[in-house]
Amino acid sequence: MQKSIKKSTAAFLLIAMANLVVAFAAFFVLPPRFFYDTAIIIYDKGHEMGYIGSYPVSILLYKISGFRYLPFPVIALIQFPVLMYVLYKIGIPDNFEKLNIKNILVYIGILMIAIFISMPSKEFITFLYVTPIVFMCINDEVSLKKTILYTTLMLLFFGIIFRPYFAMIPIIGGGMYLLSLISFKNKTVTTIFYGLLIAFFLSFSHGVIKGKYLSEISRELVNKDRIGSSDANSMIVSPVKTDTWYGEMVSVFYGFFTVNVPVNGLKHLLSPQIVSFIIWQLLLFYILLVRFSKCLKERKKYAKELMVLLILFSFFIVQGVFEPDLGTAVRHKIGVFPLIYFALYYEYFRKELQ
């Protein structure tokens, strides 16, 4: 047993060190589109710094920390090890050195962390913010009720000050849980379906109150100005206009499947990075779906695990409303990677607590 743990730890450290090189080199090889958000955070030409909003808060934190004054490769050498240390403290599962689909998904995930968080990034903040949720789940001294309460408050607070769509996650996740108590033939698919309906009704309510639906003022608005540009080859555009309630419903469902089951993205065969992300996403979604099904069947045994999976699938549903393209969707998933990491290996963490 001890020998297996040492091999797993060695594999994790080796992968982390190899990707530290990737993180350092990213600044020199990545195309300019990878740095659009970073330029806003570092230079703050619009004088957006403040306490509400993802850009204002990111600008503020990077200024206070002094990171905005450092060269990007130096920032990579600080940020990436911090995130690897977080994963290390969460735990390295047995057989991490073995080549299987689950481990390979995590290996690729670590590579994407090195790519997307090798620079000033909103995902670096999100990654650190959601980490306490995982630590509450692996700590048997924190009760389920406290874990749910603190997690809900954290997500709502993050939605208020950073990314508004995070405030939708407890609503969708809570609704999905309540509806999953009803007896269905295919509970997993039905629960996700109702989660999509909840997201639509939230968007519909916004449309009634504000006059525009959520995907209309987010994804569609962003993509309207990007059509035909060189960096919009993985853009997500609804097949129908989103200015009607039925158009918005189609948009919500279409966005969810495009982001999480992006088989239509395989048309980008000449863009290997897009195809790689698509394959990673398809495999990840399938494995998490299987785990979600298991947790729904044994909800008392896997109570905290079910909570994390409800958060993740609620997040995936929300992505279907807001994400403008596949690249951005993958980058935002890296922000919640601690939750994905826990969900993929929850059997290991459960065994550690016993």
Coordinates of C-alpha atoms in Angstrom, one line a residue:
M1 CA 0.0 0.0 0.0
Q2 CA 2.8 2.4 1.0
K3 CA 4.6 1.6 -2.3
S4 CA 1.5 2.4 -4.3
I5 CA 1.1 5.8 -2.6
K6 CA 4.7 6.7 -3.3
K7 CA 4.3 5.9 -7.0
S8 CA 1.1 8.0 -7.1
T9 CA 2.8 10.9 -5.4
A10 CA 5.9 10.6 -7.7
A11 CA 3.6 10.6 -10.7
F12 CA 1.8 13.7 -9.5
L13 CA 5.0 15.6 -8.8
L14 CA 6.5 14.6 -12.2
I15 CA 3.4 15.8 -14.1
A16 CA 3.3 19.0 -12.1
M17 CA 7.0 19.8 -12.8
A18 CA 6.6 19.0 -16.5
N19 CA 3.6 21.3 -16.7
L20 CA 5.4 24.0 -14.7
V21 CA 7.6 24.2 -17.8
V22 CA 4.5 24.5 -20.0
A23 CA 3.1 27.3 -17.8
F24 CA 6.4 29.2 -17.9
A25 CA 6.7 28.8 -21.7
A26 CA 3.0 29.7 -22.4
F27 CA 3.7 33.4 -22.7
F28 CA 6.1 32.9 -25.5
V29 CA 4.1 30.5 -27.6
L30 CA 0.3 31.2 -27.1
P31 CA -1.5 33.4 -29.6
P32 CA -2.7 36.9 -28.6
R33 CA -6.4 35.8 -28.1
F34 CA -5.3 33.9 -25.0
F35 CA -4.4 37.2 -23.4
Y36 CA -7.5 39.3 -24.1
D37 CA -8.8 39.0 -20.5
T38 CA -5.3 39.3 -19.1
A39 CA -4.7 42.6 -20.8
I40 CA -7.9 44.0 -19.3
I41 CA -6.8 42.8 -15.8
I42 CA -3.2 44.1 -16.0
Y43 CA -3.6 47.4 -17.8
D44 CA -7.1 48.4 -16.6
K45 CA -7.4 51.0 -19.5
G46 CA -11.1 51.3 -18.7
H47 CA -10.5 52.2 -15.1
E48 CA -12.8 49.3 -14.0
M49 CA -11.1 48.4 -10.7
G50 CA -13.7 48.0 -7.9
Y51 CA -15.4 45.6 -5.6
I52 CA -18.2 44.2 -7.8
G53 CA -17.7 42.3 -11.0
S54 CA -15.2 39.8 -12.3
Y55 CA -13.0 42.3 -14.0
P56 CA -13.1 45.0 -11.3
V57 CA -12.4 42.5 -8.5
S58 CA -9.6 40.7 -10.5
I59 CA -7.9 44.0 -11.3
L60 CA -8.1 45.0 -7.6
L61 CA -6.7 41.7 -6.4
Y62 CA -3.9 41.6 -8.9
K63 CA -3.0 45.2 -8.0
I64 CA -3.1 44.6 -4.2
S65 CA -1.0 41.4 -4.5
G66 CA 1.5 43.2 -6.8
F67 CA 1.2 40.4 -9.4
R68 CA 0.2 42.9 -12.1
Y69 CA 3.7 44.4 -12.0
L70 CA 5.4 41.0 -12.6
P71 CA 6.4 39.5 -15.9
F72 CA 3.9 36.8 -17.0
P73 CA 6.4 33.9 -16.9
V74 CA 7.1 34.9 -13.3
I75 CA 3.4 34.9 -12.5
A76 CA 3.2 31.5 -14.0
L77 CA 6.0 30.2 -11.7
I78 CA 3.9 31.4 -8.7
Q79 CA 0.3 30.7 -9.7
F80 CA 0.8 27.2 -11.1
P81 CA 2.6 25.7 -8.1
V82 CA 0.0 27.3 -5.8
L83 CA -2.8 25.4 -7.6
M84 CA -0.8 22.2 -7.7
Y85 CA -0.2 22.5 -4.0
V86 CA -4.0 22.8 -3.5
L87 CA -4.6 19.6 -5.5
Y88 CA -1.8 17.9 -3.5
K89 CA -3.5 18.9 -0.2
I90 CA -6.9 17.7 -1.4
G91 CA -5.2 14.3 -2.0
I92 CA -3.5 12.2 -4.6
P93 CA -5.6 9.0 -5.3
D94 CA -4.2 5.5 -5.4
N95 CA -3.0 4.4 -8.8
F96 CA -2.7 7.9 -10.0
E97 CA 0.4 6.7 -12.0
K98 CA -1.8 4.2 -14.0
L99 CA -2.9 5.1 -17.5
N100 CA -6.7 5.0 -17.5
I101 CA -9.4 7.4 -18.8
K102 CA -10.0 9.0 -15.4
N103 CA -6.3 9.7 -14.8
I104 CA -5.7 10.9 -18.3
L105 CA -8.6 13.4 -18.0
V106 CA -6.9 14.8 -14.9
Y107 CA -3.4 14.8 -16.6
I108 CA -5.0 16.9 -19.4
G109 CA -6.8 19.0 -16.9
I110 CA -3.5 19.8 -15.2
L111 CA -2.0 20.7 -18.7
M112 CA -4.9 23.1 -19.3
I113 CA -4.4 24.6 -15.9
A114 CA -0.8 25.3 -17.0
I115 CA -2.1 26.9 -20.2
F116 CA -5.0 28.9 -18.9
I117 CA -3.7 30.0 -15.5
S118 CA -0.1 30.8 -16.6
M119 CA -1.1 34.4 -16.6
P120 CA -3.3 36.8 -14.6
S121 CA -6.6 35.1 -14.8
K122 CA -10.1 35.2 -13.3
E123 CA -10.0 31.4 -13.2
F124 CA -7.1 31.5 -10.7
I125 CA -9.4 33.4 -8.3
T126 CA -12.3 31.0 -9.0
F127 CA -10.1 27.9 -8.5
L128 CA -9.0 29.1 -5.1
Y129 CA -12.5 30.3 -4.1
V130 CA -14.2 26.9 -4.7
T131 CA -11.5 24.9 -3.1
P132 CA -12.9 25.2 0.5
I133 CA -16.0 23.4 -0.7
V134 CA -13.9 20.4 -1.4
F135 CA -12.1 20.6 1.9
M136 CA -15.5 20.7 3.7
C137 CA -16.5 17.5 1.7
I138 CA -13.4 15.6 2.7
N139 CA -13.6 16.7 6.3
D140 CA -15.9 14.3 8.2
E141 CA -16.0 16.8 11.1
V142 CA -18.0 19.2 9.0
S143 CA -21.6 18.0 8.9
L144 CA -23.6 17.7 5.7
K145 CA -26.0 20.5 6.8
K146 CA -23.1 22.9 7.5
T147 CA -21.4 22.0 4.2
I148 CA -24.6 22.7 2.2
L149 CA -25.2 25.9 4.1
Y150 CA -21.7 27.3 3.7
T151 CA -21.5 26.2 0.1
T152 CA -24.8 27.9 -0.8
L153 CA -23.7 31.1 0.9
M154 CA -20.3 31.0 -0.8
L155 CA -21.9 30.5 -4.3
L156 CA -24.4 33.3 -3.7
F157 CA -21.7 35.7 -2.4
F158 CA -19.5 34.9 -5.4
G159 CA -22.4 35.5 -7.7
I160 CA -23.0 38.9 -6.1
I161 CA -19.4 40.2 -6.2
F162 CA -17.7 38.2 -9.0
R163 CA -19.7 36.2 -11.6
P164 CA -23.5 36.6 -11.4
Y165 CA -24.3 33.2 -12.9
F166 CA -22.8 31.5 -9.8
A167 CA -25.8 32.8 -7.9
M168 CA -28.0 30.6 -10.2
I169 CA -26.1 27.4 -9.3
P170 CA -27.7 26.9 -5.8
I171 CA -31.2 27.6 -7.3
I172 CA -30.8 25.2 -10.2
G173 CA -29.0 22.6 -8.0
G174 CA -31.5 22.8 -5.2
G175 CA -34.4 22.5 -7.7
M176 CA -32.7 19.5 -9.3
Y177 CA -32.3 17.8 -6.0
L178 CA -36.0 18.3 -5.0
L179 CA -37.2 17.1 -8.4
S180 CA -34.9 14.1 -8.2
L181 CA -36.9 12.9 -5.1
I182 CA -39.8 12.1 -7.5
S183 CA -39.7 8.6 -8.9
F184 CA -38.7 8.6 -12.6
K185 CA -37.6 5.8 -14.9
N186 CA -34.4 7.5 -15.9
K187 CA -33.8 9.7 -12.9
T188 CA -30.4 11.0 -14.1
V189 CA -31.5 12.3 -17.5
T190 CA -34.8 13.6 -16.1
T191 CA -33.1 15.5 -13.3
I192 CA -30.8 17.3 -15.8
F193 CA -33.7 18.0 -18.0
Y194 CA -35.6 19.7 -15.2
G195 CA -32.4 21.6 -14.4
L196 CA -32.4 23.0 -17.9
L197 CA -36.1 24.0 -17.5
I198 CA -35.2 25.8 -14.3
A199 CA -32.5 27.7 -16.1
F200 CA -34.9 28.6 -18.8
F201 CA -37.5 29.9 -16.3
L202 CA -34.8 32.0 -14.7
S203 CA -33.9 33.4 -18.1
F204 CA -37.6 33.8 -18.9
S205 CA -38.2 35.7 -15.6
H206 CA -35.3 38.0 -16.4
G207 CA -36.8 38.6 -19.9
V208 CA -40.2 39.5 -18.4
I209 CA -38.6 41.9 -15.9
K210 CA -35.8 43.4 -17.9
G211 CA -37.0 42.9 -21.4
K212 CA -34.2 40.6 -22.6
Y213 CA -33.4 37.0 -21.9
L214 CA -30.1 35.9 -20.4
S215 CA -28.4 34.3 -23.4
E216 CA -29.6 37.2 -25.5
I217 CA -27.6 39.7 -23.3
S218 CA -24.6 37.5 -22.8
R219 CA -23.6 34.8 -25.3
E220 CA -25.5 36.2 -28.3
L221 CA -24.4 39.8 -27.6
V222 CA -20.7 38.9 -27.3
N223 CA -20.8 36.7 -30.5
K224 CA -22.6 39.3 -32.5
D225 CA -19.5 41.4 -32.8
R226 CA -17.2 38.4 -33.3
I227 CA -18.8 36.9 -36.4
G228 CA -16.3 36.5 -39.1
S229 CA -13.3 37.2 -36.9
S230 CA -10.2 34.9 -36.8
D231 CA -10.7 34.0 -33.2
A232 CA -14.3 32.9 -33.4
N233 CA -14.0 29.5 -35.1
S234 CA -15.5 27.7 -32.0
M235 CA -18.2 30.2 -31.4
I236 CA -21.5 29.0 -30.0
V237 CA -24.5 30.5 -31.9
S238 CA -28.1 29.5 -31.3
P239 CA -29.8 28.1 -34.4
V240 CA -32.8 30.4 -33.7
K241 CA -33.1 34.0 -32.5
T242 CA -33.3 34.4 -28.8
D243 CA -35.7 37.3 -28.6
T244 CA -38.7 35.1 -28.0
W245 CA -39.5 32.7 -25.1
Y246 CA -39.4 29.6 -27.4
G247 CA -36.2 30.8 -29.1
E248 CA -34.6 31.2 -25.6
M249 CA -35.7 27.7 -24.6
V250 CA -34.0 26.3 -27.7
S251 CA -30.9 28.4 -27.0
V252 CA -30.6 27.1 -23.4
F253 CA -30.9 23.4 -24.5
Y254 CA -28.7 24.0 -27.6
G255 CA -26.0 25.8 -25.5
F256 CA -25.9 23.0 -22.9
F257 CA -25.4 20.2 -25.4
T258 CA -22.9 22.3 -27.4
V259 CA -20.8 23.1 -24.4
N260 CA -21.0 19.7 -22.7
V261 CA -21.6 17.2 -25.5
P262 CA -19.9 19.1 -28.3
V263 CA -20.1 16.5 -31.0
N264 CA -21.0 19.2 -33.5
G265 CA -17.6 20.7 -32.8
L266 CA -15.8 17.8 -34.4
K267 CA -16.2 19.7 -37.7
H268 CA -13.1 21.5 -36.6
L269 CA -10.8 18.6 -37.6
L270 CA -8.2 21.1 -38.9
S271 CA -7.9 22.6 -35.4
P272 CA -6.4 19.8 -33.2
Q273 CA -6.6 21.9 -30.0
I274 CA -10.3 22.2 -30.4
V275 CA -10.7 18.5 -31.2
S276 CA -8.6 17.7 -28.1
F277 CA -10.8 19.8 -25.9
I278 CA -13.9 18.3 -27.4
I279 CA -12.7 14.7 -26.7
W280 CA -11.7 15.7 -23.1
Q281 CA -15.1 17.3 -22.6
L282 CA -17.1 14.3 -23.9
L283 CA -15.2 11.8 -21.7
L284 CA -15.4 14.1 -18.7
F285 CA -19.2 14.6 -19.1
Y286 CA -19.8 10.8 -19.5
I287 CA -17.8 9.9 -16.4
L288 CA -19.4 12.6 -14.3
L289 CA -22.9 11.5 -15.6
V290 CA -22.2 7.9 -14.5
R291 CA -21.1 9.2 -11.1
F292 CA -24.2 11.4 -10.8
S293 CA -26.4 8.5 -11.6
K294 CA -24.8 6.4 -8.8
C295 CA -25.1 9.2 -6.3
L296 CA -28.7 9.8 -7.1
K297 CA -29.4 6.1 -6.5
E298 CA -27.5 6.1 -3.1
R299 CA -28.1 9.7 -2.1
K300 CA -27.8 9.0 1.7
K301 CA -24.5 7.2 1.3
Y302 CA -23.0 9.7 -1.1
A303 CA -24.7 12.9 0.2
K304 CA -21.7 15.3 -0.1
E305 CA -20.6 13.7 -3.4
L306 CA -24.1 14.3 -4.7
M307 CA -24.0 17.9 -3.6
V308 CA -20.7 18.5 -5.6
L309 CA -22.2 16.8 -8.7
L310 CA -25.3 18.9 -8.4
I311 CA -23.1 22.0 -8.3
L312 CA -21.1 20.8 -11.3
F313 CA -24.1 19.9 -13.5
S314 CA -25.8 23.2 -12.5
F315 CA -22.6 24.9 -13.6
F316 CA -22.6 23.0 -16.9
I317 CA -26.3 24.1 -17.4
V318 CA -25.4 27.7 -16.7
Q319 CA -22.5 27.5 -19.1
G320 CA -25.0 26.6 -21.8
V321 CA -26.7 30.0 -21.3
F322 CA -23.6 32.2 -21.0
E323 CA -20.6 30.7 -22.8
P324 CA -19.8 32.3 -26.1
D325 CA -17.4 29.6 -27.5
L326 CA -15.9 26.2 -26.7
G327 CA -12.5 27.6 -25.7
T328 CA -14.0 29.9 -23.1
A329 CA -16.2 27.0 -21.8
V330 CA -13.2 24.8 -21.2
R331 CA -11.2 27.6 -19.6
H332 CA -14.1 28.3 -17.2
K333 CA -14.3 24.6 -16.3
I334 CA -10.6 24.9 -15.2
G335 CA -11.9 27.4 -12.6
V336 CA -14.0 24.8 -10.9
F337 CA -11.4 22.0 -11.4
P338 CA -11.1 21.3 -7.7
L339 CA -14.8 20.2 -7.8
I340 CA -14.2 18.1 -10.9
Y341 CA -11.1 16.5 -9.3
F342 CA -13.1 15.6 -6.2
A343 CA -16.0 14.2 -8.3
L344 CA -13.7 12.0 -10.4
Y345 CA -12.0 10.5 -7.3
Y346 CA -14.7 10.5 -4.7
E347 CA -14.4 6.8 -4.0
Y348 CA -10.8 7.4 -3.0
F349 CA -11.7 10.3 -0.7
R350 CA -14.5 8.3 0.9
K351 CA -12.1 5.4 1.6
E352 CA -9.7 7.8 3.2
L353 CA -12.4 9.0 5.6
Q354 CA -13.3 5.5 6.7

